[in-house]
CSV table of C-alpha atoms in Angstrom, one decimal:
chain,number,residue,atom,x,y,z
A,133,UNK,CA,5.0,-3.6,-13.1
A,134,UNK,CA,8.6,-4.1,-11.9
A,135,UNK,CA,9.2,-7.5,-10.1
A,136,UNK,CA,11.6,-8.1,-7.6
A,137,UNK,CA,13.2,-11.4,-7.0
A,138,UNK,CA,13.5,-13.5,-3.8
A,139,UNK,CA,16.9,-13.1,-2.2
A,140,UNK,CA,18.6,-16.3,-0.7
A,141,UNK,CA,20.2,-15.2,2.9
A,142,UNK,CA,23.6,-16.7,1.5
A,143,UNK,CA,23.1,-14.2,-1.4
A,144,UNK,CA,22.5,-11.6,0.7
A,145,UNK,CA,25.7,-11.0,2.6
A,146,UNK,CA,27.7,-11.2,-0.4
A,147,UNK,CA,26.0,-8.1,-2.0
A,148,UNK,CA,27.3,-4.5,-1.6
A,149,UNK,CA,25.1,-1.6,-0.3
A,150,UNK,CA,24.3,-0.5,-3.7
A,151,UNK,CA,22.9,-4.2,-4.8
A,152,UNK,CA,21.4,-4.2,-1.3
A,153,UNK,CA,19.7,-1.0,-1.8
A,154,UNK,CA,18.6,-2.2,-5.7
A,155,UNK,CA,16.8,-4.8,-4.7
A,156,UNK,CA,15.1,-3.4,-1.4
A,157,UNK,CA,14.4,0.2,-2.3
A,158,UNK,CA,11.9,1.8,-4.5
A,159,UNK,CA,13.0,5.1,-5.1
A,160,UNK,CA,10.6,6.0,-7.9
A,161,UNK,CA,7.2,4.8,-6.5
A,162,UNK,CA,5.7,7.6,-6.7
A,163,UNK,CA,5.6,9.9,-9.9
A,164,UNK,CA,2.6,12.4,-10.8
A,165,UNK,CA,0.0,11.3,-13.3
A,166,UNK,CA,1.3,7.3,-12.9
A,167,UNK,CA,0.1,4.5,-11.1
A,168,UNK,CA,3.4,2.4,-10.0
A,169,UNK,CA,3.7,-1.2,-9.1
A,170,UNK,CA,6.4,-3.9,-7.7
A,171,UNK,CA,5.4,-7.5,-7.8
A,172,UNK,CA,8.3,-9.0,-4.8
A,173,UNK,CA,8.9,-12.8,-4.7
A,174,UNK,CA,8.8,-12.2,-1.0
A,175,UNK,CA,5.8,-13.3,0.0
A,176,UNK,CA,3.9,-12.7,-3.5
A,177,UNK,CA,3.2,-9.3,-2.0
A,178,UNK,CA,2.5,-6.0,-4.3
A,179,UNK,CA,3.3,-2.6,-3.6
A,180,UNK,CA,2.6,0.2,-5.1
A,181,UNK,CA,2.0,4.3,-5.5
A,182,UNK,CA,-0.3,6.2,-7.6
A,183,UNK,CA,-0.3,10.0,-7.5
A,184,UNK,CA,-2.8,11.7,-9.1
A,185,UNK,CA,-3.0,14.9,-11.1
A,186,UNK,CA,-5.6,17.4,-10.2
A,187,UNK,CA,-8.8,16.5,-12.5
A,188,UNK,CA,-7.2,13.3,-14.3
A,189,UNK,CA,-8.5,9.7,-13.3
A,190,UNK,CA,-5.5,7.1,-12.5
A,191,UNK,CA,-7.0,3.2,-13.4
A,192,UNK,CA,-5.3,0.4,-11.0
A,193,UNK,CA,-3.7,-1.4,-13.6
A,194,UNK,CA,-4.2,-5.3,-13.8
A,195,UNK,CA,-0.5,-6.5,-14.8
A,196,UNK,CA,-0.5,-9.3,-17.1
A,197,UNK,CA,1.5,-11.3,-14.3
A,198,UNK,CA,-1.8,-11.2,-12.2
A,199,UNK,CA,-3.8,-13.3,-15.2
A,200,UNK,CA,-7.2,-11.8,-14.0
A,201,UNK,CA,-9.9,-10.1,-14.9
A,202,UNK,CA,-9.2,-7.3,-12.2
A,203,UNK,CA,-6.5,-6.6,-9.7
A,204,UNK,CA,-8.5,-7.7,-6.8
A,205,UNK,CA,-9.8,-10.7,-8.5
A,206,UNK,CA,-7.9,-13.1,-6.3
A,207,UNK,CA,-5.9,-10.4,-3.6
A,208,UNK,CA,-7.1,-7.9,-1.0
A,209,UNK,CA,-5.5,-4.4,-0.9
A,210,UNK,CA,-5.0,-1.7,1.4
A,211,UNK,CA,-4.7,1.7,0.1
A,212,UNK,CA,-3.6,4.4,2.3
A,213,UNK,CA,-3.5,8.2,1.6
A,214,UNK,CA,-0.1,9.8,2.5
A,215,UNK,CA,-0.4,13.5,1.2
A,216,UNK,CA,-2.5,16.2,2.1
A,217,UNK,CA,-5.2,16.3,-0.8
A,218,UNK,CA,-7.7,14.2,-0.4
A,219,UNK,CA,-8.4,11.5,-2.9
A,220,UNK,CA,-11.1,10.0,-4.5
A,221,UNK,CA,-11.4,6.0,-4.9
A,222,UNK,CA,-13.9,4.7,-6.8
A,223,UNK,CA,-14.3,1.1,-6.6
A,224,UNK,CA,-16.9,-1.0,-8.7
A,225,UNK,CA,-19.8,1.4,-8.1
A,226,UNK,CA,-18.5,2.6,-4.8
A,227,UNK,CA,-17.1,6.4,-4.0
A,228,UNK,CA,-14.5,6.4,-0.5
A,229,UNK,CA,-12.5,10.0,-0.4
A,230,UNK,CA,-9.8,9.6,1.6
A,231,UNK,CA,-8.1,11.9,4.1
A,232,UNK,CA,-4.4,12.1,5.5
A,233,UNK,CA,-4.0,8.7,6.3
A,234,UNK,CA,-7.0,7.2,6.0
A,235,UNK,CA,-6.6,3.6,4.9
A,236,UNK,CA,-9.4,2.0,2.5
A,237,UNK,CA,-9.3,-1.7,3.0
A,238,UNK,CA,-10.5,-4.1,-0.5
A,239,UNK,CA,-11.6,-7.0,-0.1
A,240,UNK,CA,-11.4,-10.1,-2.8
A,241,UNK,CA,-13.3,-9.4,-6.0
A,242,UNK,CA,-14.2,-8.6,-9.0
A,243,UNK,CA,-14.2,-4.6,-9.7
A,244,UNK,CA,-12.3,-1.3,-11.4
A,245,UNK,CA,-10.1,0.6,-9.0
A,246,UNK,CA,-9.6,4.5,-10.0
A,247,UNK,CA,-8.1,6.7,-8.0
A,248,UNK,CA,-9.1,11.0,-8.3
A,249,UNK,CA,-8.1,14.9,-6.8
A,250,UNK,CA,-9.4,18.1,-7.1
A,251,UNK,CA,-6.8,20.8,-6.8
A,252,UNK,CA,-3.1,19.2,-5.9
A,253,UNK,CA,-1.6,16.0,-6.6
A,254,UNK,CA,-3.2,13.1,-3.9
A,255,UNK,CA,-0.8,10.6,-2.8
A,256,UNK,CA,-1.3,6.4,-2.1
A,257,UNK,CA,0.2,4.0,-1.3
A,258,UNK,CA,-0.9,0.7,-1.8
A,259,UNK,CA,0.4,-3.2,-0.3
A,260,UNK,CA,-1.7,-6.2,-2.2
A,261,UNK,CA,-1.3,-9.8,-0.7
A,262,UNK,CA,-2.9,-12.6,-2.2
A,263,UNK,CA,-7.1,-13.9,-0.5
A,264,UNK,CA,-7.9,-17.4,0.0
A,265,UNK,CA,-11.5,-15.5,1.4
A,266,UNK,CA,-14.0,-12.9,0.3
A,267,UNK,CA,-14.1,-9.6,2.9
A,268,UNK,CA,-15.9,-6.8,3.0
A,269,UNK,CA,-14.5,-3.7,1.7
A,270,UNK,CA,-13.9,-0.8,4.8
A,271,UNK,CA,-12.7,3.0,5.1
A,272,UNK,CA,-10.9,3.0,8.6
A,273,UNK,CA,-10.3,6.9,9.2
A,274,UNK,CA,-7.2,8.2,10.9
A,275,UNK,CA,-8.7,8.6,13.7
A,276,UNK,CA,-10.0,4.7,13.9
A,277,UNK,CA,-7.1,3.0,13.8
A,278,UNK,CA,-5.3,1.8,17.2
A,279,UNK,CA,-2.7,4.0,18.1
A,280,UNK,CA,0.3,4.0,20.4
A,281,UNK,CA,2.9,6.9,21.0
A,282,UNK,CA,7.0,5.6,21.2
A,283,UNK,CA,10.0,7.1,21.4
A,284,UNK,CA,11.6,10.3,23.2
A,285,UNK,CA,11.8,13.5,21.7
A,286,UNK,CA,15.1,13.9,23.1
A,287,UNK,CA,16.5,11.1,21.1
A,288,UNK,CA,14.9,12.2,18.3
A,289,UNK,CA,12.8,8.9,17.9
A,290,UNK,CA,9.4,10.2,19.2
A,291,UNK,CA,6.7,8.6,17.0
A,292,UNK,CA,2.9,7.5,16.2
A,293,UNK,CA,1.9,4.4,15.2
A,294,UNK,CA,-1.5,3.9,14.1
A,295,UNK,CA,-2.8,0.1,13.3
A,296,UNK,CA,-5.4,-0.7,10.7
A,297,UNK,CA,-5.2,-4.0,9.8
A,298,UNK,CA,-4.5,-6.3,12.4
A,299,UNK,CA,-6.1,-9.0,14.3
A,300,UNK,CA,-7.9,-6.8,16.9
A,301,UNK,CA,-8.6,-4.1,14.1
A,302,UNK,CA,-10.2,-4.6,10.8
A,303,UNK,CA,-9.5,-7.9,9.6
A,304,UNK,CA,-7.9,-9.1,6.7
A,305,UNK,CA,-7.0,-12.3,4.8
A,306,UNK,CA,-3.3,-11.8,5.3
A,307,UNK,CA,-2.2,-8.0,5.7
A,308,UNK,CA,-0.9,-6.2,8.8
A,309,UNK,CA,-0.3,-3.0,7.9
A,310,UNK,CA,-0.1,0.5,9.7
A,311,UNK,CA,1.7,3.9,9.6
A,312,UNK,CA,4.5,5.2,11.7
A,313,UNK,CA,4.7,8.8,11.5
A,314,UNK,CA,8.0,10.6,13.2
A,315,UNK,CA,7.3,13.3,15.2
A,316,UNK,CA,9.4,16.8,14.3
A,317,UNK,CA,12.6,16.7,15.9
């Protein structure tokens, strides 16, 4: 797990745009057969990819920083599914397949987290905040999730947004996360 450092503002304007891009950007998130984390000082989040190869189980690792028995031992996760294969989580004793941008919501607990595809690579992307409370665990499909349209095509900004966690959507102990997806153009 790679950890990236808070960033006082002072800091900040006296770095470069490579620094800048260094410490903000995580170009290699997302390699085949691996699962990928970044522990950020920011806000104690975790983010993270895991792309599976067809046939091969990827674990959620528990980094050593976490000191616990399981990832979600003490922090909820949101996984979502960016590619096109769908992917198999297994969590505890629990099977979810998730489509294109499906996001499966974890609860605080104690529990393995392996991630599964049949015939192509599956793709997900993960964001782990620390729980002060126990939730239950949720699928929220695509379809689900709030959804708002922005942008103007002929600016080349058109856009979806689609909300999954968020205070009038599934609820969460700390996360507010969605997907923006661009529309062609």
């Amino acid at each position: 797990m790679k950890t990236m450092y808070a960033t006082h503002p002072e800091d900040f304007y006296r770095l470069g745009d490579e620094a800048i891009t260094d410490r903000f950007r995580f170009p290699d998130l997302f390699v085949e057969g691996e699962v990928r984390l970044v522990h950020t000082h920011h806000d104690r989040m975790i983010v993270g990819g895991a792309v599976t190869a067809p046939g091969v189980t990827l674990q959620l690792p528990v980094p050593a920083d976490l000191r616990s028995e399981s990832f979600t031992s003490r922090r909820e996760v949101a996984l979502f599914n960016l590619g096109d294969e769908p992917v198999q989580v297994t969590v505890g004793e629990e099977n979810y397949t998730l489509e294109r941008e499906d996001c499966l919501y974890l609860g605080r607990g104690e529990r393995a987290v392996s991630f599964q595809s049949q015939d192509a690579p599956g793709v997900v992307y993960l964001v782990s905040a620390l729980s002060h409370v126990e939730l239950p665990d949720r699928l929220i499909r695509r379809d689900e999730a709030a959804h708002n349209t922005a942008g103007e095509q002929a600016t080349g900004n058109a856009r979806h947004v689609r909300k999954y966690l968020h205070e009038d959507g599934a609820p969460s102990a700390q996360l507010v996360v969605g997907i923006t997806s661009l529309d062609e153009g």
